[in-house]
PDB file of C-alpha atoms in Angstrom:
ATOM      1  CA  UNK A 274      90.825 123.712 115.124  1.00 85.00           C
ATOM      2  CA  UNK A 275      94.525 123.424 114.072  1.00 87.00           C
ATOM      3  CA  UNK A 276      96.676 125.152 111.441  1.00 86.00           C
ATOM      4  CA  UNK A 277     100.286 125.290 110.218  1.00 87.00           C
ATOM      5  CA  UNK A 278     102.181 127.024 107.480  1.00 89.00           C
ATOM      6  CA  UNK A 279     101.177 130.396 108.739  1.00 92.00           C
ATOM      7  CA  UNK A 280      98.029 130.997 110.817  1.00 93.00           C
ATOM      8  CA  UNK A 281      95.978 134.095 111.470  1.00 92.00           C
ATOM      9  CA  UNK A 282      93.143 134.383 114.004  1.00 90.00           C
ATOM     10  CA  UNK A 283      91.230 137.452 115.090  1.00 89.00           C
ATOM     11  CA  UNK A 284      88.364 138.631 117.117  1.00 88.00           C
ATOM     12  CA  UNK A 285      87.141 142.119 118.154  1.00 88.00           C
ATOM     13  CA  UNK A 286      90.309 144.072 117.077  1.00 88.00           C
ATOM     14  CA  UNK A 287      92.887 141.492 118.370  1.00 90.00           C
ATOM     15  CA  UNK A 288      94.853 139.504 115.771  1.00 93.00           C
ATOM     16  CA  UNK A 289      97.280 136.648 116.317  1.00 94.00           C
ATOM     17  CA  UNK A 290      99.720 135.491 113.568  1.00 95.00           C
ATOM     18  CA  UNK A 291     102.030 132.552 114.083  1.00 96.00           C
ATOM     19  CA  UNK A 292     103.766 129.683 112.119  1.00 96.00           C
ATOM     20  CA  UNK A 293     101.381 127.114 113.750  1.00 96.00           C
ATOM     21  CA  UNK A 294      98.498 127.284 116.133  1.00 94.00           C
ATOM     22  CA  UNK A 295      95.614 125.487 117.676  1.00 94.00           C
ATOM     23  CA  UNK A 296      92.429 127.086 119.075  1.00 90.00           C
ATOM     24  CA  UNK A 297      89.792 125.544 121.245  1.00 89.00           C
ATOM     25  CA  UNK A 298      86.587 127.134 120.026  1.00 79.00           C
ATOM     26  CA  UNK A 299      84.922 126.479 123.335  1.00 80.00           C
ATOM     27  CA  UNK A 300      86.476 129.034 125.578  1.00 72.00           C
ATOM     28  CA  UNK A 301      88.346 130.574 122.752  1.00 87.00           C
ATOM     29  CA  UNK A 302      91.801 129.509 124.117  1.00 91.00           C
ATOM     30  CA  UNK A 303      94.677 129.365 121.649  1.00 93.00           C
ATOM     31  CA  UNK A 304      98.118 128.012 121.657  1.00 95.00           C
ATOM     32  CA  UNK A 305     100.592 129.345 119.147  1.00 97.00           C
ATOM     33  CA  UNK A 306     104.253 128.442 118.043  1.00 96.00           C
ATOM     34  CA  UNK A 307     106.805 130.111 115.854  1.00 96.00           C
ATOM     35  CA  UNK A 308     106.892 133.801 115.125  1.00 96.00           C
ATOM     36  CA  UNK A 309     103.983 134.670 117.303  1.00 96.00           C
ATOM     37  CA  UNK A 310     102.639 138.244 116.880  1.00 96.00           C
ATOM     38  CA  UNK A 311      99.681 139.531 118.749  1.00 94.00           C
ATOM     39  CA  UNK A 312      98.406 143.076 117.891  1.00 93.00           C
ATOM     40  CA  UNK A 313      95.600 144.784 119.862  1.00 86.00           C
ATOM     41  CA  UNK A 314      94.647 148.366 120.260  1.00 80.00           C
ATOM     42  CA  UNK A 315      97.890 150.136 121.264  1.00 80.00           C
ATOM     43  CA  UNK A 316      99.998 147.065 122.174  1.00 88.00           C
ATOM     44  CA  UNK A 317     101.928 144.557 120.282  1.00 93.00           C
ATOM     45  CA  UNK A 318     103.540 141.373 121.634  1.00 95.00           C
ATOM     46  CA  UNK A 319     105.867 139.098 119.569  1.00 96.00           C
ATOM     47  CA  UNK A 320     107.453 135.787 120.906  1.00 97.00           C
ATOM     48  CA  UNK A 321     108.619 132.369 119.996  1.00 97.00           C
ATOM     49  CA  UNK A 322     105.535 130.709 121.389  1.00 97.00           C
ATOM     50  CA  UNK A 323     102.464 131.630 123.477  1.00 96.00           C
ATOM     51  CA  UNK A 324      98.970 131.085 124.708  1.00 95.00           C
ATOM     52  CA  UNK A 325      96.103 133.519 124.321  1.00 94.00           C
ATOM     53  CA  UNK A 326      92.459 133.559 125.388  1.00 92.00           C
ATOM     54  CA  UNK A 327      90.469 135.703 122.953  1.00 90.00           C
ATOM     55  CA  UNK A 328      87.556 136.049 125.361  1.00 89.00           C
ATOM     56  CA  UNK A 329      89.574 137.507 128.354  1.00 89.00           C
ATOM     57  CA  UNK A 330      92.280 138.939 126.199  1.00 89.00           C
ATOM     58  CA  UNK A 331      94.854 137.314 128.621  1.00 92.00           C
ATOM     59  CA  UNK A 332      97.945 135.267 127.639  1.00 94.00           C
ATOM     60  CA  UNK A 333     101.488 134.208 128.220  1.00 96.00           C
ATOM     61  CA  UNK A 334     104.350 134.531 125.836  1.00 97.00           C
ATOM     62  CA  UNK A 335     108.013 133.026 125.799  1.00 97.00           C
ATOM     63  CA  UNK A 336     111.191 134.804 124.523  1.00 97.00           C
ATOM     64  CA  UNK A 337     109.029 137.904 123.908  1.00 97.00           C
ATOM     65  CA  UNK A 338     108.899 141.527 123.153  1.00 94.00           C
ATOM     66  CA  UNK A 339     106.187 144.034 123.987  1.00 93.00           C
ATOM     67  CA  UNK A 340     105.480 147.404 122.478  1.00 92.00           C
ATOM     68  CA  UNK A 341     102.918 149.791 124.084  1.00 88.00           C
ATOM     69  CA  UNK A 342     102.325 152.853 121.913  1.00 80.00           C
ATOM     70  CA  UNK A 343     100.792 155.011 124.730  1.00 77.00           C
ATOM     71  CA  UNK A 344     103.814 156.061 126.656  1.00 69.00           C
ATOM     72  CA  UNK A 345     106.080 154.360 123.991  1.00 81.00           C
ATOM     73  CA  UNK A 346     107.167 151.508 126.236  1.00 85.00           C
ATOM     74  CA  UNK A 347     109.332 148.737 124.863  1.00 88.00           C
ATOM     75  CA  UNK A 348     110.175 145.599 126.711  1.00 90.00           C
ATOM     76  CA  UNK A 349     111.757 142.268 126.231  1.00 91.00           C
ATOM     77  CA  UNK A 350     111.537 139.217 128.599  1.00 94.00           C
ATOM     78  CA  UNK A 351     112.045 135.556 128.812  1.00 96.00           C
ATOM     79  CA  UNK A 352     108.386 135.457 129.650  1.00 97.00           C
ATOM     80  CA  UNK A 353     105.490 138.116 129.399  1.00 95.00           C
ATOM     81  CA  UNK A 354     102.162 137.562 130.869  1.00 94.00           C
ATOM     82  CA  UNK A 355      99.257 139.732 129.839  1.00 92.00           C
ATOM     83  CA  UNK A 356      96.879 139.907 132.835  1.00 89.00           C
ATOM     84  CA  UNK A 357      94.362 142.338 131.489  1.00 79.00           C
ATOM     85  CA  UNK A 358      93.760 145.260 129.281  1.00 74.00           C
ATOM     86  CA  UNK A 359      96.811 147.104 130.085  1.00 78.00           C
ATOM     87  CA  UNK A 360      98.625 145.006 132.614  1.00 86.00           C
ATOM     88  CA  UNK A 361     101.642 143.009 131.805  1.00 90.00           C
ATOM     89  CA  UNK A 362     104.090 141.011 134.047  1.00 92.00           C
ATOM     90  CA  UNK A 363     107.736 140.468 132.851  1.00 92.00           C
ATOM     91  CA  UNK A 364     110.017 137.787 133.884  1.00 94.00           C
ATOM     92  CA  UNK A 365     113.798 138.003 133.354  1.00 92.00           C
ATOM     93  CA  UNK A 366     113.461 141.144 131.243  1.00 89.00           C
ATOM     94  CA  UNK A 367     113.755 144.822 130.872  1.00 86.00           C
ATOM     95  CA  UNK A 368     111.651 147.853 129.982  1.00 85.00           C
ATOM     96  CA  UNK A 369     112.536 151.197 128.449  1.00 83.00           C
ATOM     97  CA  UNK A 370     111.005 153.979 126.375  1.00 80.00           C
ATOM     98  CA  UNK A 371     114.023 154.124 124.057  1.00 72.00           C
ATOM     99  CA  UNK A 372     113.301 152.703 120.563  1.00 66.00           C
ATOM    100  CA  UNK A 373     116.959 151.710 120.339  1.00 64.00           C
ATOM    101  CA  UNK A 374     118.707 148.499 119.023  1.00 63.00           C
ATOM    102  CA  UNK A 375     118.610 145.806 121.650  1.00 60.00           C
ATOM    103  CA  UNK A 376     120.821 146.375 124.732  1.00 57.00           C
ATOM    104  CA  UNK A 377     121.883 150.030 123.591  1.00 59.00           C
ATOM    105  CA  UNK A 378     119.002 151.879 125.390  1.00 55.00           C
ATOM    106  CA  UNK A 379     120.138 154.967 127.314  1.00 59.00           C
ATOM    107  CA  UNK A 380     118.227 153.572 130.369  1.00 58.00           C
ATOM    108  CA  UNK A 381     116.326 150.352 131.183  1.00 60.00           C
ATOM    109  CA  UNK A 382     114.407 149.116 134.191  1.00 66.00           C
ATOM    110  CA  UNK A 383     115.099 145.406 135.091  1.00 64.00           C
ATOM    111  CA  UNK A 384     112.341 143.939 137.112  1.00 58.00           C
TER     112      UNK A 384
END
């Protein structure tokens, strides 16, 4: 199934929004481009493009930001991989608890 001009897909409390997207109904794997935003429970991921599996709730996102409400973590990275419920891997990025404008945080961790 394909869509463009603004797509929204959701399952079990997880919602994906993007300018365009394609979902393989068998396996529930989606590929999204342009203004990708995924919201689930206490996390939010935004990026320029990404893939996401609705069944496993795992995915990969490019030029992405991550917001985790529990702990108030904020991250940005060239690539973010969501490996499970609350496990994320960042590539070429930084993480902080400061909700400050980009690059003005009082402290950051660079993986």
